[in-house]
Amino acid sequence: LSPDCSFTCHYRCRALVRLDCSGPPGASDEDDGTEQALEKDTNVDEPSEWEKAELDQAQVERRIKEYNSQINSNLFMSLNKDGSYTGFIKVQLKLVRPVSVPATKRAPSLRSGLRGQGVKRRTSFYLPKGTVKHLHILSHTRASEVIDALLRKFTVIDNPRKFALFERSEKDDQVYLRKLADEEQPLRLRLLAGPSEKVLSFVLKENETGEVNWDAFTLPELHNFLRILQREEEEHVRQLRHRYARCRQKMQEAL
């Protein structure tokens, strides 16, 4: 660890923790810089133009036919007799932090990066960068249900409220992200936007937009956060006192 590392760990867990300060497997400084530069100005509040559109049955049928005629795969949408429809959405997982699975299981289709295999209750690992998952869902499937389904696919046992589904679009070399509300229907957005990934794509990220949902954390996590905050406060106070002490000393020397 570097001298300025602020890593905090329970003393009983130190032997079970290995740190890779270079970040998740496969990540590079060049990629991170490019992505941050591309997404430095995002808009998470302004709704998409198609979000407000309301379609009747005939319009839904016409849109599905247009959608299916534009795709180059077999991931078609299908209209059901009851007026609902089914189809596929692709979700890119862009998680910065490790996720947890039961210690007796391994997440599917993961190449490497498993951590802490000696832990009895859970195993933490980084999802490989650029992990993509296709989900077959209904038109009335909600964004919160998509998150639940993705976590089940990877047997992730973290609280679903720690994650959020984002709508991503590209326009004029600028990337826009908007956090989907729990009740929004991703397949409906997919149909209205069309199959273009530049016009609309879905990304799963940590739920960091807006207020932190502290209820999603366990008691040990909350206690650890409090200890970290206390240490940060103490360090901040120490730096302020040192700064003012130096100013006072220079003033006295000038006098």
Short mmCIF file of C-alpha atoms in Angstrom, two decimals, residues 116-242:
data_model
loop_
_atom_site.label_atom_id
_atom_site.label_comp_id
_atom_site.label_asym_id
_atom_site.label_seq_id
_atom_site.Cartn_x
_atom_site.Cartn_y
_atom_site.Cartn_z
CA GLY A 116 -11.43 -13.28 -0.82
CA GLN A 117 -12.15 -16.99 -1.34
CA GLY A 118 -11.46 -17.72 2.29
CA VAL A 119 -14.46 -15.65 3.42
CA LYS A 120 -17.19 -17.92 4.75
CA ARG A 121 -20.29 -15.96 3.81
CA ARG A 122 -19.54 -14.22 0.53
CA THR A 123 -16.98 -13.81 -2.21
CA SER A 124 -16.27 -10.42 -3.77
CA PHE A 125 -14.98 -9.89 -7.29
CA TYR A 126 -14.87 -7.33 -10.08
CA LEU A 127 -17.06 -7.89 -13.11
CA PRO A 128 -14.89 -7.75 -16.25
CA LYS A 129 -14.97 -4.41 -17.97
CA GLY A 130 -17.50 -4.27 -20.79
CA THR A 131 -19.65 -7.15 -19.53
CA VAL A 132 -22.87 -7.23 -21.55
CA LYS A 133 -26.05 -9.21 -20.91
CA HIS A 134 -29.13 -9.69 -23.08
CA LEU A 135 -32.45 -10.06 -21.29
CA HIS A 136 -35.76 -11.24 -22.76
CA ILE A 137 -38.46 -9.16 -21.07
CA LEU A 138 -42.06 -8.04 -21.38
CA SER A 139 -43.27 -4.59 -22.36
CA HIS A 140 -44.49 -4.00 -18.80
CA THR A 141 -41.26 -5.19 -17.14
CA ARG A 142 -40.03 -2.40 -14.88
CA ALA A 143 -36.50 -1.05 -14.55
CA SER A 144 -36.28 -2.36 -10.97
CA GLU A 145 -37.18 -5.84 -12.22
CA VAL A 146 -34.46 -5.64 -14.86
CA ILE A 147 -31.92 -4.87 -12.11
CA ASP A 148 -33.16 -7.84 -10.08
CA ALA A 149 -32.88 -10.12 -13.12
CA LEU A 150 -29.32 -9.00 -13.86
CA LEU A 151 -28.23 -9.61 -10.27
CA ARG A 152 -29.79 -13.09 -10.37
CA LYS A 153 -27.95 -13.86 -13.62
CA PHE A 154 -24.65 -13.28 -11.83
CA THR A 155 -25.88 -14.62 -8.44
CA VAL A 156 -25.07 -11.24 -6.89
CA ILE A 157 -26.36 -10.99 -3.32
CA ASP A 158 -25.83 -7.24 -2.87
CA ASN A 159 -28.94 -5.17 -2.22
CA PRO A 160 -30.54 -4.24 -5.61
CA ARG A 161 -31.07 -0.69 -4.35
CA LYS A 162 -27.31 -0.19 -4.54
CA PHE A 163 -27.61 -0.24 -8.34
CA ALA A 164 -29.44 1.82 -10.95
CA LEU A 165 -30.35 1.37 -14.59
CA PHE A 166 -29.38 4.26 -16.85
CA GLU A 167 -30.49 5.30 -20.30
CA ARG A 168 -27.48 6.27 -22.44
CA SER A 169 -27.58 8.23 -25.69
CA GLU A 170 -25.05 9.92 -27.96
CA LYS A 171 -25.58 13.22 -29.75
CA ASP A 172 -23.07 15.64 -31.28
CA ASP A 173 -20.10 13.76 -29.77
CA GLN A 174 -21.66 14.12 -26.33
CA VAL A 175 -22.94 11.31 -24.12
CA TYR A 176 -26.09 11.80 -22.07
CA LEU A 177 -27.09 9.59 -19.15
CA ARG A 178 -30.45 9.51 -17.43
CA LYS A 179 -31.31 7.38 -14.45
CA LEU A 180 -34.49 5.38 -15.03
CA ALA A 181 -37.19 5.47 -12.38
CA ASP A 182 -38.11 2.11 -10.87
CA GLU A 183 -41.47 2.05 -12.67
CA GLU A 184 -40.17 2.86 -16.16
CA GLN A 185 -40.38 0.16 -18.83
CA PRO A 186 -37.08 -0.39 -20.68
CA LEU A 187 -38.57 -2.45 -23.53
CA ARG A 188 -41.06 0.32 -24.27
CA LEU A 189 -38.17 2.81 -24.47
CA ARG A 190 -36.30 0.38 -26.72
CA LEU A 191 -39.26 0.16 -29.09
CA LEU A 192 -39.85 3.91 -29.21
CA ALA A 193 -36.15 4.72 -29.75
CA GLY A 194 -35.53 2.00 -32.33
CA PRO A 195 -32.64 -0.49 -32.43
CA SER A 196 -29.78 2.05 -32.68
CA GLU A 197 -27.40 1.78 -29.73
CA LYS A 198 -26.29 5.39 -30.25
CA VAL A 199 -29.83 6.64 -29.91
CA LEU A 200 -30.49 4.51 -26.82
CA SER A 201 -28.65 1.90 -24.81
CA PHE A 202 -28.90 0.68 -21.23
CA VAL A 203 -26.17 0.73 -18.59
CA LEU A 204 -26.14 -0.71 -15.08
CA LYS A 205 -24.10 1.41 -12.67
CA GLU A 206 -23.78 2.05 -8.96
CA ASN A 207 -26.70 4.05 -7.63
CA GLU A 208 -24.88 7.29 -6.91
CA THR A 209 -27.22 9.84 -8.48
CA GLY A 210 -29.14 11.93 -5.96
CA GLU A 211 -29.34 11.13 -2.26
CA VAL A 212 -27.57 8.09 -0.88
CA ASN A 213 -29.96 5.35 0.16
CA TRP A 214 -28.43 4.42 3.51
CA ASP A 215 -31.10 1.78 4.15
CA ALA A 216 -29.46 -0.35 1.46
CA PHE A 217 -26.34 -0.90 3.62
CA THR A 218 -25.81 -3.37 6.43
CA LEU A 219 -25.05 -2.33 10.02
CA PRO A 220 -21.33 -3.23 9.80
CA GLU A 221 -21.05 -1.17 6.61
CA LEU A 222 -22.74 1.82 8.24
CA HIS A 223 -20.51 1.59 11.32
CA ASN A 224 -17.47 1.46 9.06
CA PHE A 225 -18.67 4.54 7.15
CA LEU A 226 -19.05 6.41 10.43
CA ARG A 227 -15.50 5.52 11.44
CA ILE A 228 -14.18 6.66 8.06
CA LEU A 229 -16.09 9.94 8.32
CA GLN A 230 -14.71 10.52 11.80
CA ARG A 231 -11.15 9.95 10.60
CA GLU A 232 -11.68 12.27 7.63
CA GLU A 233 -13.10 14.93 9.93
CA GLU A 234 -10.17 14.60 12.32
CA GLU A 235 -7.69 14.84 9.44
CA HIS A 236 -9.47 17.89 8.03
CA VAL A 237 -9.42 19.61 11.42
CA ARG A 238 -5.72 18.77 11.84
CA GLN A 239 -4.88 20.30 8.45
CA LEU A 240 -6.87 23.46 9.23
CA ARG A 241 -5.14 23.89 12.58
CA HIS A 242 -1.75 23.38 10.96
#
